[in-house]
CSV table of C-alpha atoms in Angstrom, one decimal:
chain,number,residue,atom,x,y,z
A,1,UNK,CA,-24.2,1.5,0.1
A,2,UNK,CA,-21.6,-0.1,-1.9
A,3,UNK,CA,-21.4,-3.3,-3.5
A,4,UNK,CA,-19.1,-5.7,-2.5
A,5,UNK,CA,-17.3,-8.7,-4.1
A,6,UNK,CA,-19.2,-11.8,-3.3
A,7,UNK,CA,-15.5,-13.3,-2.3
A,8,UNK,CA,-14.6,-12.9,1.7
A,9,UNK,CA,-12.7,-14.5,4.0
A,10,UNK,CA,-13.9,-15.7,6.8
A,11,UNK,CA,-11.8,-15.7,10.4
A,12,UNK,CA,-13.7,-16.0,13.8
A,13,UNK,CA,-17.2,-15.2,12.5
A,14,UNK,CA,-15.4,-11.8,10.9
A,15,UNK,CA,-15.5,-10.9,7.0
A,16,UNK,CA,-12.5,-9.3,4.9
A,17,UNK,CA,-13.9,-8.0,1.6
A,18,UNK,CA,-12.1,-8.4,-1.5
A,19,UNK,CA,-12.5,-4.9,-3.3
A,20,UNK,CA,-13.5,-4.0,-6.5
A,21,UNK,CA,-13.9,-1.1,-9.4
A,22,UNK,CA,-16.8,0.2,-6.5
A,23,UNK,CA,-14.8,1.0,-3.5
A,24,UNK,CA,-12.1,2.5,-5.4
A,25,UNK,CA,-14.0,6.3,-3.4
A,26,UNK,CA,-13.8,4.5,0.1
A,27,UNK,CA,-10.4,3.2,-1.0
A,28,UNK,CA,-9.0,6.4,-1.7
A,29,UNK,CA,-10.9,8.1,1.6
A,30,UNK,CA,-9.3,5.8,3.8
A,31,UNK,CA,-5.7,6.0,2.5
A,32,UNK,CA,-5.7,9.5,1.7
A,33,UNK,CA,-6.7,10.1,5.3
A,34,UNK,CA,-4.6,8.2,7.3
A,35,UNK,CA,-1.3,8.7,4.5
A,36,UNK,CA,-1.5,12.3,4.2
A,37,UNK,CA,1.1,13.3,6.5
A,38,UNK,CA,3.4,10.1,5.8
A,39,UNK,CA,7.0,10.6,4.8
A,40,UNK,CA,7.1,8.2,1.9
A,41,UNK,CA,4.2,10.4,0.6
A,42,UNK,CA,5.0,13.4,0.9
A,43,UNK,CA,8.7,12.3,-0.6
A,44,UNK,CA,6.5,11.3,-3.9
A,45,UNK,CA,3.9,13.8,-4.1
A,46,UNK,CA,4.6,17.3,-5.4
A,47,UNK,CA,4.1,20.0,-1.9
A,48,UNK,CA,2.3,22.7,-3.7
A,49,UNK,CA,-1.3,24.3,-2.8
A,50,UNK,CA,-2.5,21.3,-5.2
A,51,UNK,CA,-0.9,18.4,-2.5
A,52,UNK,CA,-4.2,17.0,-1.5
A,53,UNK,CA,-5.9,16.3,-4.9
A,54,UNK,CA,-2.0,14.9,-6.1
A,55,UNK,CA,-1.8,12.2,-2.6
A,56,UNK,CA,-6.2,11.8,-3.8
A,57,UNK,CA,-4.5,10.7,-7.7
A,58,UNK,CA,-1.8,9.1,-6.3
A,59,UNK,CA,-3.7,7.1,-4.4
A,60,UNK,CA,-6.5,6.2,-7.2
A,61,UNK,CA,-3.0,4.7,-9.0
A,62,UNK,CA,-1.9,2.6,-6.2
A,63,UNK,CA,-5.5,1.6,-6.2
A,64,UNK,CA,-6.0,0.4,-9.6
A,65,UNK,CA,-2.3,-1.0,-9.5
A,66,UNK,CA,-3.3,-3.3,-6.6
A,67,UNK,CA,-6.4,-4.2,-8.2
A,68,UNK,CA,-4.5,-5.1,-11.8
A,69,UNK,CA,-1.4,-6.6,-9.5
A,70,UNK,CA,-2.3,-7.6,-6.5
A,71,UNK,CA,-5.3,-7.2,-4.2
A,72,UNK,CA,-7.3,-4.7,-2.3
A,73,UNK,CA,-8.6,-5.5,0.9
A,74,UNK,CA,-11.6,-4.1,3.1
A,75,UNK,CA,-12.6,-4.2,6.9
A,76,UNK,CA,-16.3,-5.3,6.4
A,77,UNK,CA,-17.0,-1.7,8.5
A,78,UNK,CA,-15.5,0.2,5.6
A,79,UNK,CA,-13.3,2.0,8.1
A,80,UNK,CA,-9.9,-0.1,7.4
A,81,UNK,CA,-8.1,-1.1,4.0
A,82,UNK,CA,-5.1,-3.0,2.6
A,83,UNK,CA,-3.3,-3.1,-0.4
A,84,UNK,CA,-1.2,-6.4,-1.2
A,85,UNK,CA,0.8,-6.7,-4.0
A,86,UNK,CA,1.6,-10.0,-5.7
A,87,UNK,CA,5.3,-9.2,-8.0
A,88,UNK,CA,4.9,-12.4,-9.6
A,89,UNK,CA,1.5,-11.3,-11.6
A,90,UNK,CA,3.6,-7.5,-12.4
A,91,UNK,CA,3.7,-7.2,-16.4
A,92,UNK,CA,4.1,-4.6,-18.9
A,93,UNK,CA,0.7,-3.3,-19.6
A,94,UNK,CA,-0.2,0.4,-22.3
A,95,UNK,CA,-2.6,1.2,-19.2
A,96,UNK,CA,0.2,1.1,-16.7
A,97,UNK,CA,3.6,1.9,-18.4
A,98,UNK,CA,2.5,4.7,-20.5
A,99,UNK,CA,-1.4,6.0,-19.2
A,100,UNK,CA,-1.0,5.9,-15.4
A,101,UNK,CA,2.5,6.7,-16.0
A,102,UNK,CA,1.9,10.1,-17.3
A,103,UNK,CA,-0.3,10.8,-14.9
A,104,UNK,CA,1.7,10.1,-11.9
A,105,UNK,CA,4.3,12.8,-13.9
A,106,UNK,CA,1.7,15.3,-14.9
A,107,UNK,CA,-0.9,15.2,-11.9
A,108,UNK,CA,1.3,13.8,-9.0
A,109,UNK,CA,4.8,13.6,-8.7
A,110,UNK,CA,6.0,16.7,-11.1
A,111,UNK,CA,8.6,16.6,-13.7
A,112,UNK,CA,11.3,18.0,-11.0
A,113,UNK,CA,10.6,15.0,-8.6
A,114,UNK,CA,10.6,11.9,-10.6
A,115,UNK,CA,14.8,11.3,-10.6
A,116,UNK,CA,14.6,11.2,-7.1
A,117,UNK,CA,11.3,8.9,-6.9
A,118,UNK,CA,12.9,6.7,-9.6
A,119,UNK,CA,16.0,7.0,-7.4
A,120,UNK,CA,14.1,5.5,-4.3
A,121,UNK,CA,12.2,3.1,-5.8
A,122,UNK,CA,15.9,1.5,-7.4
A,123,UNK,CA,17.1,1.7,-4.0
A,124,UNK,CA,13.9,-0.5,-2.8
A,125,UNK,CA,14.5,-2.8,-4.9
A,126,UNK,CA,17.9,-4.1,-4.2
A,127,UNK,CA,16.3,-5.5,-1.0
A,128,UNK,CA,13.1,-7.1,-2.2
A,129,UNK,CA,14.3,-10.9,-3.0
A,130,UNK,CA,14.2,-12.6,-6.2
A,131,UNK,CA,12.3,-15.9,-4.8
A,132,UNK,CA,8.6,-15.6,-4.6
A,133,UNK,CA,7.2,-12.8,-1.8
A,134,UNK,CA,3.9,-10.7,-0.8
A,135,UNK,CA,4.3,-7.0,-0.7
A,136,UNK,CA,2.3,-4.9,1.8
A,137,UNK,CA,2.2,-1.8,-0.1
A,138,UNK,CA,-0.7,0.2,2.2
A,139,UNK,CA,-2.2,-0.5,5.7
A,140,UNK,CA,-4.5,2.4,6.7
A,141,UNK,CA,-7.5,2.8,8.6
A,142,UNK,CA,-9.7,6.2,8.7
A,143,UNK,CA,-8.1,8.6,11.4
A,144,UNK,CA,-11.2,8.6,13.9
A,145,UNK,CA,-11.2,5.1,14.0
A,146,UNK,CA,-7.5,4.5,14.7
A,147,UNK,CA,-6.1,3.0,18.1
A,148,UNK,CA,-9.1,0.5,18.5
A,149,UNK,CA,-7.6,-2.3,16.5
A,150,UNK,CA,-9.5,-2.2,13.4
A,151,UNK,CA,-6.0,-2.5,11.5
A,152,UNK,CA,-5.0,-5.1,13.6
A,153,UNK,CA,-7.7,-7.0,13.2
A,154,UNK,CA,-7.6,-6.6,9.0
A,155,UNK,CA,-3.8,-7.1,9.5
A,156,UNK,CA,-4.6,-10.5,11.3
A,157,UNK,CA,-7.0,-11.5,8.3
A,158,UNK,CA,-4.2,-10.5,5.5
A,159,UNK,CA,-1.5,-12.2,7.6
A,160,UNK,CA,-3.5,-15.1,7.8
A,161,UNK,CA,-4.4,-15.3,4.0
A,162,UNK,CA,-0.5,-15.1,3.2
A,163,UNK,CA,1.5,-17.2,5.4
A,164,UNK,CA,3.0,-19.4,2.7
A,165,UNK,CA,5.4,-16.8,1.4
A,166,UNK,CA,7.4,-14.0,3.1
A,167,UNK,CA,5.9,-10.5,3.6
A,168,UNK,CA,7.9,-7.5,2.7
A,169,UNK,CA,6.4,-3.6,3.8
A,170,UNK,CA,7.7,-0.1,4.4
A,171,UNK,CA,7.4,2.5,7.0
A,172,UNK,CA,8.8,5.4,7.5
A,173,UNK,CA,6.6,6.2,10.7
A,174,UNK,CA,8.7,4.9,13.3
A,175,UNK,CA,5.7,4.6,15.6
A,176,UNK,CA,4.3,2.1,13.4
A,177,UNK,CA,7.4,0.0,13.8
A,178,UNK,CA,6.6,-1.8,17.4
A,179,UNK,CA,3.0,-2.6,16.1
A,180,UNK,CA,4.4,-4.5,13.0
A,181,UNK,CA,6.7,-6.4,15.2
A,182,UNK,CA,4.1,-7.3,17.4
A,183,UNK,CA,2.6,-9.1,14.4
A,184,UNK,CA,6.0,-10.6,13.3
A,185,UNK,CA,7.5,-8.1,10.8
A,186,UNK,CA,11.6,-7.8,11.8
A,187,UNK,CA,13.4,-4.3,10.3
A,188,UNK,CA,16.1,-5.6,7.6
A,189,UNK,CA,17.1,-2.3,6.2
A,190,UNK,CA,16.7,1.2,6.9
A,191,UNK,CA,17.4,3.7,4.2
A,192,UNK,CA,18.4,7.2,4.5
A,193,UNK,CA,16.7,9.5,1.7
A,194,UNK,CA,16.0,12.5,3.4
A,195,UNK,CA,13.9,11.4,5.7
A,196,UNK,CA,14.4,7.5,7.4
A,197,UNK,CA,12.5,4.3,5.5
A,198,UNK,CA,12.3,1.2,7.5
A,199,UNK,CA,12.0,-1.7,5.4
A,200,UNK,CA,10.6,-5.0,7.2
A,201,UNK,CA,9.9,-8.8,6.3
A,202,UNK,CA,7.7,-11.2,8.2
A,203,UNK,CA,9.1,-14.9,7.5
A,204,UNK,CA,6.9,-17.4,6.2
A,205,UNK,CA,5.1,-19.3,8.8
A,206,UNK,CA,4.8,-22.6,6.5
């Protein structure tokens, strides 16, 4: 069994585990399941008989960037996960700007994808808002154990944790669109890059 982080939250006699270095494999087996058909991943990862082991490295990165900028969230079942990025603590780092660079090149996108990646990720940008905000980078629960409100319920925890700023997320699964509503996420932009990206904000509820 793993270990977890000491640190939880707790909301109605539930637990939300703050990740660590250990569940970096349940991490990636969660999001690698339940992302491996998404839009926005398969626009970033290079589609070639290696696709799998690229979304696997692709998620280890997004992984260890949440953990360095942000932070990584577990159902206390191990069958749901979140990623939450916090801008305000992004700086330059070797291990991110040159290491994990190279590898999302080399192992992941491909040298013939990454003008259109950097293209998106510009794009992104220009709506994302200069005053403080909370960025819900990855929601994802393991695919036998969807549609029984497992994310909901670690969506509710998250939510709850970070009401005092606004939330901003992406989706370009339109069936995931009336769920985030449901939770208070309104569309602000949708972007056109081959396939549709929704991009969302919840307000702050301070």
């Amino acid at each position: 069994m793993l270990n977890c982080s000491p640190l939880s939250f707790i909301i109605s006699a539930k637990t939300m585990i703050v990740a660590n270095k250990s569940h970096k494999k349940i991490v990636r087996k969660i999001l690698s399941s339940s992302f491996k058909e998404n839009g926005s991943i398969k626009f970033v990862v290079k589609n070639d008989k290696t696709e799998l082991k690229r979304i696997e490295r692709l998620i280890d990165y997004s992984f260890e960037y949440g953990l360095t900028f942000g932070k990584v969230f577990l159902s206390e079942d191990h069958k749901s996960c979140c990623i939450m990025l916090l801008p305000e603590k992004k700086k330059t780092t070797f291990k991110f700007d040159v290491y994990w660079t190279a590898i999302l090149v080399l192992k992941v996108i491909g040298f013939s994808h990454v003008l259109k990646v950097l293209n998106r990720e510009s794009k992104l940008k220009k709506f994302q808002p200069k005053d403080a905000f909370y960025h819900l980078w990855y929601i994802g629960v393991l695919p036998d154990n969807q549609k029984k409100g497992i994310g909901s319920n670690l969506l509710h925890h998250v939510l709850d944790e970070y009401k005092d700023r606004p939330i901003y997320l992406e989706t370009s699964n339109p069936v995931n669109i009336p769920w985030y509503q449901k939770h208070g996420f309104k569309i602000i932009k949708t972007l056109e890059l081959g396939y549709q990206l929704n991009i969302l904000k919840r307000e702050t509820l301070n």
